[in-house]
XYZ file of C-alpha atoms in Angstrom:
573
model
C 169.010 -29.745 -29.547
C 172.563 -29.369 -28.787
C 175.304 -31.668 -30.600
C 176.648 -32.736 -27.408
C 174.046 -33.891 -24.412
C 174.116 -32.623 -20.706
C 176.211 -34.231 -19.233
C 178.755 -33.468 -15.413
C 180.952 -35.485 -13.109
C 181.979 -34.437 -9.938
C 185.121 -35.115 -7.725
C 186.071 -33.776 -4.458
C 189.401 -32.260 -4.655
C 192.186 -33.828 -2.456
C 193.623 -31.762 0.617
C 190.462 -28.955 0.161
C 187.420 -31.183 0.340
C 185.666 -28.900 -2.044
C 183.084 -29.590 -4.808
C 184.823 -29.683 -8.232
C 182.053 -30.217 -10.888
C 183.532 -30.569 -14.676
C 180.418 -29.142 -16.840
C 179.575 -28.642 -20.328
C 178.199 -25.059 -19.840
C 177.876 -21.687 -20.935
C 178.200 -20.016 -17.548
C 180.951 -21.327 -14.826
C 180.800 -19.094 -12.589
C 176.844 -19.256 -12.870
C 177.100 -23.066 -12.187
C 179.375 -22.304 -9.118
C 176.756 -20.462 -7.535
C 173.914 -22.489 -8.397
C 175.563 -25.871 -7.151
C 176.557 -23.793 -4.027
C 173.369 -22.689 -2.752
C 171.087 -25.493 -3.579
C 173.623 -27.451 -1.452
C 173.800 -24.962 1.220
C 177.800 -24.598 0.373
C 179.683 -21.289 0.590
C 181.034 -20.113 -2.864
C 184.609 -21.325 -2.357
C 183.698 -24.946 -1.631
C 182.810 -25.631 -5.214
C 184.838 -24.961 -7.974
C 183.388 -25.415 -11.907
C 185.676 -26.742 -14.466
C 183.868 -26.680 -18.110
C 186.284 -27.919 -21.578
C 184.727 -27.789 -25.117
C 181.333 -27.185 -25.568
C 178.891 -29.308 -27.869
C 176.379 -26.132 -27.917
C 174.372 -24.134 -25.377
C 171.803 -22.524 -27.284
C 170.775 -21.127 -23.922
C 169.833 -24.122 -22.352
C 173.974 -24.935 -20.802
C 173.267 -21.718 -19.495
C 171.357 -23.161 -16.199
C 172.682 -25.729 -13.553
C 169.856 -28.498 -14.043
C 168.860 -31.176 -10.927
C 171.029 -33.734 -12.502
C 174.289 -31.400 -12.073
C 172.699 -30.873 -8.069
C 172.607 -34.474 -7.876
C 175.926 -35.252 -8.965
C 177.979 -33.050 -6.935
C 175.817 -34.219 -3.986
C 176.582 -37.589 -4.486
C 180.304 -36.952 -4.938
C 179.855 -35.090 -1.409
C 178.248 -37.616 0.277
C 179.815 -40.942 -1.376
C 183.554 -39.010 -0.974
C 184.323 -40.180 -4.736
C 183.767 -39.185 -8.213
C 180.735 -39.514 -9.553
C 179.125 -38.722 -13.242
C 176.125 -38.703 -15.459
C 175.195 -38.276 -18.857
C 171.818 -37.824 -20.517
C 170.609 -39.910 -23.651
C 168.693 -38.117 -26.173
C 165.290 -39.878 -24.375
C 166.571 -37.875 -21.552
C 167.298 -35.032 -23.147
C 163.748 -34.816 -24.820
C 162.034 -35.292 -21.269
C 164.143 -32.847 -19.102
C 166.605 -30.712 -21.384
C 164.631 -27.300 -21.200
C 162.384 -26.546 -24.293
C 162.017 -23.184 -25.708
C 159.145 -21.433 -27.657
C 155.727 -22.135 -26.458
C 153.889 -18.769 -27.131
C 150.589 -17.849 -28.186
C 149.451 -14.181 -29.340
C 146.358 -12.549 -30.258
C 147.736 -9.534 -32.087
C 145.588 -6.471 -34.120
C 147.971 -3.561 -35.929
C 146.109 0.160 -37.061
C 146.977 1.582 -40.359
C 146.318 4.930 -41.082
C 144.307 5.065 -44.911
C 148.331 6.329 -45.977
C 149.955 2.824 -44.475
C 151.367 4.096 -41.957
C 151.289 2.374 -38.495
C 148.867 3.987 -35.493
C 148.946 1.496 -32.928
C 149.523 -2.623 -32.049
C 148.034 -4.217 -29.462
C 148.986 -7.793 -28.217
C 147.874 -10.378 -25.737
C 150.910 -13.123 -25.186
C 150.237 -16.050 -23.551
C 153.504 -18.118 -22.486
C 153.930 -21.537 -21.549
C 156.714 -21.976 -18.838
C 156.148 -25.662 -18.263
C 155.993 -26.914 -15.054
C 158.145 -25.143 -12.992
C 159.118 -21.329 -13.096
C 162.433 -21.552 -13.830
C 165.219 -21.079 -16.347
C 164.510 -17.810 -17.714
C 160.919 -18.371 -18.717
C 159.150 -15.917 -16.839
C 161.502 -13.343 -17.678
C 162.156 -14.473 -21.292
C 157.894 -13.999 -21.446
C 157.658 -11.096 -19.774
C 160.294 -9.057 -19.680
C 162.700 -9.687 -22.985
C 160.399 -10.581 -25.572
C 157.909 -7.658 -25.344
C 161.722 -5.325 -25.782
C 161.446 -6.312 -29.220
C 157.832 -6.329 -30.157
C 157.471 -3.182 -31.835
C 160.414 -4.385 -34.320
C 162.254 -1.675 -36.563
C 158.586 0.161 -36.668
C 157.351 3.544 -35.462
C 154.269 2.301 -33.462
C 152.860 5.349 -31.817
C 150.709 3.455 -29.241
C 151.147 0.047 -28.175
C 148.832 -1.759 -25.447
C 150.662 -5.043 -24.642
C 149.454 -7.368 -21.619
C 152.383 -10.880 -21.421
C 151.261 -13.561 -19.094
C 153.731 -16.822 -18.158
C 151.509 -19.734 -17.296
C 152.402 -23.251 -15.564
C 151.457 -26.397 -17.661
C 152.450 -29.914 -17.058
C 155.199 -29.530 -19.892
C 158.838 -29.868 -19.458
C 160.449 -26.396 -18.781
C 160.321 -23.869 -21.326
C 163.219 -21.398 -21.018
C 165.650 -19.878 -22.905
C 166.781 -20.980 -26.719
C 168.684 -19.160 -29.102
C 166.926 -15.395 -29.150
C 165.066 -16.112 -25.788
C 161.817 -14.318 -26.803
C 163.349 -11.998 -29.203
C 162.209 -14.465 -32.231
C 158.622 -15.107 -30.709
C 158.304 -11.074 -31.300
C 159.641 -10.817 -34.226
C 157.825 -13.479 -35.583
C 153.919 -11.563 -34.341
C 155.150 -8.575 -36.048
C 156.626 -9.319 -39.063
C 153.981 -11.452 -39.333
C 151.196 -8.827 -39.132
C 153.102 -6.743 -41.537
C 152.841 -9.276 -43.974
C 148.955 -10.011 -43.932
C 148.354 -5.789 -43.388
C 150.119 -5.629 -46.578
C 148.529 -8.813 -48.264
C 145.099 -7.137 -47.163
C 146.308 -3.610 -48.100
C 147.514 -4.756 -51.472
C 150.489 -3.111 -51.115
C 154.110 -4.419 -51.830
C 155.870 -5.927 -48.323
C 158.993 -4.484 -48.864
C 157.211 -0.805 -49.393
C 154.525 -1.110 -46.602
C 158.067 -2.180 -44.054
C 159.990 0.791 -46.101
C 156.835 3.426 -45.148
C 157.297 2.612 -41.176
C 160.830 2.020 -40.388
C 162.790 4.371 -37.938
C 164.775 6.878 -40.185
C 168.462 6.919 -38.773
C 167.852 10.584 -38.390
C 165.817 9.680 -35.644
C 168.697 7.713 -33.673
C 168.722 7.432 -30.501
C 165.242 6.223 -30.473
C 163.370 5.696 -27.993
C 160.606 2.623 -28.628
C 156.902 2.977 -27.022
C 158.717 0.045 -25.128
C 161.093 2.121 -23.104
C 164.227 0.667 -24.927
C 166.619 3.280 -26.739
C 168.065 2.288 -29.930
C 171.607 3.625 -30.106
C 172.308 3.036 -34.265
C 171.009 1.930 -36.987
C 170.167 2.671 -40.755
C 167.183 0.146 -41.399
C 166.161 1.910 -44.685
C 169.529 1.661 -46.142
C 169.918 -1.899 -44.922
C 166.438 -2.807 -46.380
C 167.394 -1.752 -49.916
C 170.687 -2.731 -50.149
C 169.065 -7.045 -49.435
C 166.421 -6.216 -51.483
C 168.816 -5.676 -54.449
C 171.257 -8.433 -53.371
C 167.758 -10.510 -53.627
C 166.634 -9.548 -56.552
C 163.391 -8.701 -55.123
C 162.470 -6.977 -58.886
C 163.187 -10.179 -60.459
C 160.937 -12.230 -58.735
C 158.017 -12.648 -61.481
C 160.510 -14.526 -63.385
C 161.277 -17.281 -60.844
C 157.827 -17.587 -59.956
C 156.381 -18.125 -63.382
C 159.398 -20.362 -64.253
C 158.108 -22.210 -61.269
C 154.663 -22.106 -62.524
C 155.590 -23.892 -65.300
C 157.356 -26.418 -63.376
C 154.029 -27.275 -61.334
C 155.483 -25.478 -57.964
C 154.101 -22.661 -56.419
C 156.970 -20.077 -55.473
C 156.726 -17.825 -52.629
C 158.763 -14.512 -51.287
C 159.063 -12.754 -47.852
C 161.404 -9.776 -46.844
C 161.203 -9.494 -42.757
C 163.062 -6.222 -41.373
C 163.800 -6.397 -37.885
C 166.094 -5.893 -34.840
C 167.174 -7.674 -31.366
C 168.105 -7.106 -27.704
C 171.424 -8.404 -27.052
C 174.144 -8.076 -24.089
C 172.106 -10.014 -21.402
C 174.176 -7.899 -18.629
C 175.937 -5.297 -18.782
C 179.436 -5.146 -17.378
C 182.306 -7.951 -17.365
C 185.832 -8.366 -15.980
C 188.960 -9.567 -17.310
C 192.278 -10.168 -16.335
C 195.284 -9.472 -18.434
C 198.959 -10.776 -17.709
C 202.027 -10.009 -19.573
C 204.944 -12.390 -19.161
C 208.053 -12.923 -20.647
C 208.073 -16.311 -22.511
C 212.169 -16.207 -24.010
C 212.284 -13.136 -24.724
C 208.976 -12.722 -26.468
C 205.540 -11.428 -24.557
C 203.258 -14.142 -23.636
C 199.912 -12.575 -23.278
C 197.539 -14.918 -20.971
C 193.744 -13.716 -20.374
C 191.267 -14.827 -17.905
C 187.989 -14.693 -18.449
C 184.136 -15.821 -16.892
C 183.054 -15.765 -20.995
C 183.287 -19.133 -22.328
C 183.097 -20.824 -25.898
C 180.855 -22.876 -26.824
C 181.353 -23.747 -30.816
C 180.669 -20.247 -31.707
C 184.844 -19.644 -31.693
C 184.893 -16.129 -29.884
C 188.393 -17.365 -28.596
C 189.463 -16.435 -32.218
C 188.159 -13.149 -32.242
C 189.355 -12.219 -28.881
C 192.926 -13.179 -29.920
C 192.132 -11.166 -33.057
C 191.496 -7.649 -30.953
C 194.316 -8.566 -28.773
C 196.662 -9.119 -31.281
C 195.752 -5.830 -33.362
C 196.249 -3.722 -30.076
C 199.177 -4.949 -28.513
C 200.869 -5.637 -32.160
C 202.279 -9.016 -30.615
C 201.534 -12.381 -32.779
C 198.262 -14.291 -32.240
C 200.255 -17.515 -31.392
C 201.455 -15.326 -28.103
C 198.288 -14.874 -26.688
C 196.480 -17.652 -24.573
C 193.332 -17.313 -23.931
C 191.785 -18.537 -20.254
C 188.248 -20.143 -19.349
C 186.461 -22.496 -18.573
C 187.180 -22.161 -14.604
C 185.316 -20.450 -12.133
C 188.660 -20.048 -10.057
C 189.783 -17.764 -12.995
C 187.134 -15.836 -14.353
C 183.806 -14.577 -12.152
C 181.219 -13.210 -13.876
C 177.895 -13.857 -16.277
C 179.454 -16.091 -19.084
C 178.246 -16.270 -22.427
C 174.874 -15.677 -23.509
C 172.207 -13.403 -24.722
C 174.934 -12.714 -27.712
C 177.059 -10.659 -25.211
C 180.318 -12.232 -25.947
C 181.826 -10.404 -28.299
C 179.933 -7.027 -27.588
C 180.936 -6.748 -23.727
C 183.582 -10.019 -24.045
C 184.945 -8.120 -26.698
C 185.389 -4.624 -25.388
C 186.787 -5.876 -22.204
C 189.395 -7.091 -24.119
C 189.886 -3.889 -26.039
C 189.898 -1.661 -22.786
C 191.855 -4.473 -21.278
C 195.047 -4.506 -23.982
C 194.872 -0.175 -23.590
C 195.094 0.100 -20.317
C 197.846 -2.469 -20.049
C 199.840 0.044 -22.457
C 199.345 2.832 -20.411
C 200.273 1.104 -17.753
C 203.355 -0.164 -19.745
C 203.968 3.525 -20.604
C 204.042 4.260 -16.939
C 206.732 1.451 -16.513
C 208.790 2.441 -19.367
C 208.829 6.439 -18.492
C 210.701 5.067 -15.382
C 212.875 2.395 -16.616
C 214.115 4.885 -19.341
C 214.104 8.113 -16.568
C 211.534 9.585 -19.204
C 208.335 11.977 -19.640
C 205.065 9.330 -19.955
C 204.070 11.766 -22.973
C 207.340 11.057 -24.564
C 207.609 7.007 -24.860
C 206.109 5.127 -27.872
C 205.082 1.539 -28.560
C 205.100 -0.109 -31.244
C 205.268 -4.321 -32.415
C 206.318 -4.887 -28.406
C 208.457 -2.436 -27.631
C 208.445 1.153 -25.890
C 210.902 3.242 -27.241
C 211.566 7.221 -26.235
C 209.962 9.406 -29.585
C 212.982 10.811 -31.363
C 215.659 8.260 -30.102
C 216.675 4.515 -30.442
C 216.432 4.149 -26.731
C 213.903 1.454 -25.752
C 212.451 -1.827 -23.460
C 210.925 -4.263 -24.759
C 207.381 -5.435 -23.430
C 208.598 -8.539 -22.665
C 211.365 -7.425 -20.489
C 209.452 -4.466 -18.882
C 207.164 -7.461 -17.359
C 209.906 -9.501 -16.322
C 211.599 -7.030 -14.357
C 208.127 -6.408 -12.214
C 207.872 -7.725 -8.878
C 205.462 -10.450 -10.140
C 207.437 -10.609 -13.180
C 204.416 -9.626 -14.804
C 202.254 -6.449 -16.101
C 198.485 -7.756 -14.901
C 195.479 -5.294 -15.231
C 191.991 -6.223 -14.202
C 189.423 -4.744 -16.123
C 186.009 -3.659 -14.992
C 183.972 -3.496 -18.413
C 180.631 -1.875 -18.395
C 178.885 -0.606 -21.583
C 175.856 1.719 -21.934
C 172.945 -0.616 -22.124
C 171.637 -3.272 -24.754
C 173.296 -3.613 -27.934
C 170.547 -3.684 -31.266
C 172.105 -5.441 -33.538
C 169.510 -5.350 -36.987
C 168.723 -6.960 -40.141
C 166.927 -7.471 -43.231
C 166.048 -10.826 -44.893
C 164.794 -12.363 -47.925
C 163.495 -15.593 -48.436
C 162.475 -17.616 -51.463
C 160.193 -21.302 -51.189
C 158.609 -23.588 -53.643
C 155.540 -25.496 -52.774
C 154.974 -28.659 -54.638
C 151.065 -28.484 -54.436
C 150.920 -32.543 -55.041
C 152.983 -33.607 -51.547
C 153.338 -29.845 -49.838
C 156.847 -30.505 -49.539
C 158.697 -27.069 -48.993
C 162.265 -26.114 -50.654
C 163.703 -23.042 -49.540
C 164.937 -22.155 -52.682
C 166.937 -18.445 -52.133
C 168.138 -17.021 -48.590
C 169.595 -13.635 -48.835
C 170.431 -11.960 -45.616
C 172.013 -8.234 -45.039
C 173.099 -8.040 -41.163
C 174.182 -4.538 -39.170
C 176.625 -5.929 -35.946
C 178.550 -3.154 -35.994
C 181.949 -3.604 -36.249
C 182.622 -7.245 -37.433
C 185.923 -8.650 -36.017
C 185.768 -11.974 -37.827
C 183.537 -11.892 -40.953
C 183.589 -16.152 -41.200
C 182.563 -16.465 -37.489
C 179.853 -14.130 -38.114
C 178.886 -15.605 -41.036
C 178.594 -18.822 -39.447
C 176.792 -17.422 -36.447
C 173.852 -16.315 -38.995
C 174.034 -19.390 -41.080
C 173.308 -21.555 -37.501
C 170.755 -19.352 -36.493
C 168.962 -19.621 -39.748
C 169.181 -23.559 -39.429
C 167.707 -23.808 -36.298
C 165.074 -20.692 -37.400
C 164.101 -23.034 -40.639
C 163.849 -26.030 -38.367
C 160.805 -23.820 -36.137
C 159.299 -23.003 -39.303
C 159.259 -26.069 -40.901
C 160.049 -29.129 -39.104
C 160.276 -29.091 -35.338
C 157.989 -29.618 -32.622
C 157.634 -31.464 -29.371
C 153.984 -32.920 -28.855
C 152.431 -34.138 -25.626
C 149.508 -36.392 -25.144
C 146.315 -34.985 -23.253
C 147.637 -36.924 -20.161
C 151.107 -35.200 -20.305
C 153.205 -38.227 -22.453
C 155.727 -36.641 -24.219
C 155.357 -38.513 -27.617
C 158.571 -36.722 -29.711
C 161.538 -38.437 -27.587
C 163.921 -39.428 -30.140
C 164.763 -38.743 -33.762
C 162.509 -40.982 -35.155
C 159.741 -38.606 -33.907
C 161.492 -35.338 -33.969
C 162.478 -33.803 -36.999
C 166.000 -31.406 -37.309
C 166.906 -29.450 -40.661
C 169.815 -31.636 -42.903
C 172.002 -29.816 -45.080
C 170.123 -30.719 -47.411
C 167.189 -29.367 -46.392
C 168.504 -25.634 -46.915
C 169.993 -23.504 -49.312
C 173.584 -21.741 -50.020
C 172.947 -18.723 -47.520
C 174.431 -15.147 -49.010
C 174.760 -13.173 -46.375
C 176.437 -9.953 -46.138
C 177.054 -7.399 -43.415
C 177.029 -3.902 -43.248
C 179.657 -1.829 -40.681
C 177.911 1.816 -41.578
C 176.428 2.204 -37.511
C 178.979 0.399 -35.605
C 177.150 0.568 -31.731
C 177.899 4.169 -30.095
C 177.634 2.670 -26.478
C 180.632 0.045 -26.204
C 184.036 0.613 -27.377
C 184.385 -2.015 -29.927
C 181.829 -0.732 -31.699
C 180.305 -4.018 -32.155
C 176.703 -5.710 -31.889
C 175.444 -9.098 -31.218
C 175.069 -11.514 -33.732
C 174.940 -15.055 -32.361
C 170.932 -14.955 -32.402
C 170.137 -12.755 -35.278
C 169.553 -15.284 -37.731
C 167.470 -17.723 -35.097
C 165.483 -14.550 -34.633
C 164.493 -13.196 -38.016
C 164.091 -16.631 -39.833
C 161.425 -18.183 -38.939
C 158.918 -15.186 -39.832
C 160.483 -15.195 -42.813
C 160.155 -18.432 -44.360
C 156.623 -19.210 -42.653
C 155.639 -15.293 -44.855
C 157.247 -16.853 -47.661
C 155.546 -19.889 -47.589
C 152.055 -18.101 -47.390
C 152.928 -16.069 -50.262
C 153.534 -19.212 -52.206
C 149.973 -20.490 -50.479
C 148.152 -17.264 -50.793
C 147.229 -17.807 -54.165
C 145.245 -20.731 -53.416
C 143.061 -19.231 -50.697
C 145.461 -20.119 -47.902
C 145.761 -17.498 -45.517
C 147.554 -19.132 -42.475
C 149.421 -22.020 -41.224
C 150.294 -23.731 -37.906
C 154.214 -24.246 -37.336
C 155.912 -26.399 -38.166
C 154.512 -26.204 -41.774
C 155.676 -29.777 -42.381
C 154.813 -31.265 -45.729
C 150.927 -32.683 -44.418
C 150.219 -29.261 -43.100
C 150.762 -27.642 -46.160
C 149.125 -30.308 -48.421
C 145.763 -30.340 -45.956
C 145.523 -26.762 -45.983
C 146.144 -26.825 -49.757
C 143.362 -29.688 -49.869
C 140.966 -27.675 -47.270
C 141.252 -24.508 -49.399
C 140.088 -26.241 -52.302
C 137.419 -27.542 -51.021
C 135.838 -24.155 -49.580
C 136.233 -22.943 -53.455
C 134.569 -25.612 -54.799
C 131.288 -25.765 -52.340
């Protein structure tokens, strides 16, 4: 559910004849192409223009038939033409994401130690086999399946199956959270069963950093990481030993008070290389610094944080730095998504602001008639070491031919990025109505290097929004005969601000990633992807109690209250 519908309009561009769509997506360059061949175009007769974004969430990543449609039309009619969905339409034909059923068994050795998972997945792809969900079944989510754990064995079998749903493709974590959620949530009943604390059965399997790089039974290496140290370090900003308290106070408040800790890790970086194109002009005197980039926002504010690194390398002010997307005439390549944006977005624009130094040095050596290894730089100017001779960067690029310095940057990093992290959740159950308060959220999140500590905070915060909503409130439901009967807000609950708590979150920067040259991880799914497990453990914690041992998502408030009601009855017969 994004803030801001699909919606496109299409013009053909005067003089050129080409295809210029103006979209609200996540992926220009990706629309370019997909508009081009279902129209049987070549590349260069459409051009993709895309301003603010209301939210992508994964599915603005894909050109949909309505975007087809209405650059056809524009084609064919030779004038603009635009659409917008309403919410109805959203509901019916906006992609849907999670539809996933497991059968799942995990071995403990007599010690608690894991010996072996095995899982059956069963996706739903809806109707069509498109927009990730095949792959996002298939190929991503069973990455992540073994979690922070050393499984020894794992026997996995992931089918995709075609229903008469709407498509089901890719949402915030894209299979990630469906993993995390089978896991974490057979750690939690192997420990109920096992009578042994969560936080120590989790603390008795994770990988010890010792043993980085890892290598999962899954095939994926894990480049960094310290879960142990991350584990206790939430479990102390939680409180996890003071626990009994708020529960009995609780208790004597007629609410039943639950606790989860979920440890886990994600796949991030999508794909793994990314170009950029840096120009340095002279603006008066001063360096303007203009990028151009195939990585677009989308509410998440990576603009800020790419001005940030920019700034910090070439030691010019953030207000001389413009930042350009949005246009598949300026930036080709794979966009934003899969939380790559700052992790491969990001580290192009680090290698990007070096190399245009060394290439400045170059410049200067000859402007100055001196040795490469002899000039300096330093807040915009190259001087000669020793001496008070020096050019400014701003007039080294406006004596080029171009009257610029441009570089074009190739990025490629070493794989995926695993960003990891520990949470702890907190509910109260009131056993009269089952209504469910997440009372206490404490998170503790390894992305590496953090650039911008309140965009990453905010990146966790949304994720945990939309990662409550699964648990608690959201679902789309179809009649037998295929009627989708949750097409509006009346019918389809979202999570208020009222409905959650003050997040604490924290991060931790002791294994920044060892395969990019930021040194930083993904973060814009982590909190959609370790949520949900989280509260729904929490909840049965609260539940256990009274001889409730599972629950269907979304655990709205008649959920919990009929399985309260249902337990009760099997004690009393």
């Amino acid at each position: 559910m994004t803030l801001e519908p699909r919606a496109g309009a299409a013009e053909i561009e005067a003089g050129t004849g080409r295809i210029v769509y103006h979209a609200s997506s996540q992926n220009p360059a990706g629309f370019q192409a997909g508009i081009a061949a279902a129209l049987g175009l070549p590349l260069e007769r459409v051009r993709v223009r895309v301003g603010d974004v209301g939210g992508g969430f994964g599915m603005k990543a894909m050109v949909h038939p309505e975007d087809v449609i209405c650059a056809y039309a524009a084609r064919k009619l030779a004038r603009p033409v635009r659409w917008r969905a309403t919410r109805l339409e959203e509901f019916q034909a906006g992609s849907h994401g999670r539809d996933q059923r497991a059968d799942a068994e995990l071995a403990f050795a007599s010690d608690g130690k894991i010996v072996g998972l095995r899982v059956r997945l069963l996706g739903n792809i809806g109707a069509y086999a498109t927009a990730g969900g095949p792959v996002i079944n298939l190929f991503v989510g069973p990455k992540v399946v073994t979690g922070v754990y050393h499984v020894p064995a794992v026997d996995l079998r992931a089918q995709a199956v075609l229903t008469n749903t709407n498509v089901v493709g890719a949402y915030r974590g894209a299979g990630r959270p469906e993993s995390i959620f089978l896991i974490e949530r057979l750690m939690d009943q192997a420990a109920a069963e096992m009578k042994i604390d969560p936080a120590e059965l989790r603390h008795r399997n994770l990988i010890p950093p010792t043993a980085m790089p890892y290598t999962s039974p899954m095939g994926e290496t894990f480049d960094s990481g310290d879960f142990p140290a991350i584990l206790k370090r939430t479990l102390t900003a939680a409180d996890w030993n003071g626990f009994a308290a708020r529960r009995s106070a609780a208790a004597a408040r007629g609410r039943l008070r639950g606790r989860a800790v979920s440890t886990f890790l994600e796949w991030t970086g999508a794909f793994f290389e990314e170009t950029v194109h840096l120009h340095v002009l002279s603006d008066g005197g001063r360096p303007r610094v203009r990028v151009l980039t195939s990585m677009q926002a989308m509410g998440q504010g990576i603009e800020t944080s790419y001005v940030q690194i920019l700034a910090e390398t070439l030691e010019v002010p953030p207000e001389q730095i413009e930042i350009v997307q949005g246009d598949s005439d300026v930036g080709q390549g794979l966009g934003s998504m899969g939380s790559r944006s700052l992790y491969i977005g990001g580290s192009a624009m680090l290698t990007a602001s070096r190399q245009t130094l060394d290439q400045g040095r170059q410049l200067a050596a000859r402007e100055l008639e001196a040795a490469v290894d002899d000039i300096t730089y330093r807040a915009g100017r190259f001087t000669i070491a020793g001496t008070d001779r020096g050019v400014e960067l701003a007039a080294l690029a406006a004596k080029q031919p171009e009257q610029r310095i441009a570089v074009t940057t190739l990025q490629k990093v070493g794989g995926a990025s695993w960003p990891n992290s520990c949470h702890v959740c907190e509910v109260e159950v009131d056993p009269e109505t089952g209504h469910v308060e997440i009372a206490r959220y404490t998170t503790v999140d390894d992305v590496g290097r953090v650039i911008n500590p309140m965009i990453v905070a905010g990146q966790v915060h949304g994720g945990l929004a939309q990662a409550a909503g699964q648990a608690l409130l959201e679902q789309v439901v179809y009649d037998a005969s295929g009627q989708l009967l949750t097409g509006s807000f009346m019918d389809y609950t979202l999570p208020r601000a009222d409905d959650l708590p003050s997040f604490d979150t924290f991060t931790d920067e002791g294994q920044p990633c060892k395969i990019n040259p930021l040194g930083a991880k993904g973060v814009g799914e982590l909190g959609a992807v370790g949520g949900t497990p989280t509260v729904i453990n929490a909840l049965l914690d609260a539940l256990r109690g009274q001889g409730v041992q599972d629950i269907t998502m979304p655990a709205t408030p008649e959920r919990v209250w009929r399985a309260l009601k249902e337990a009760r009855g099997a004690r009393t017969k």
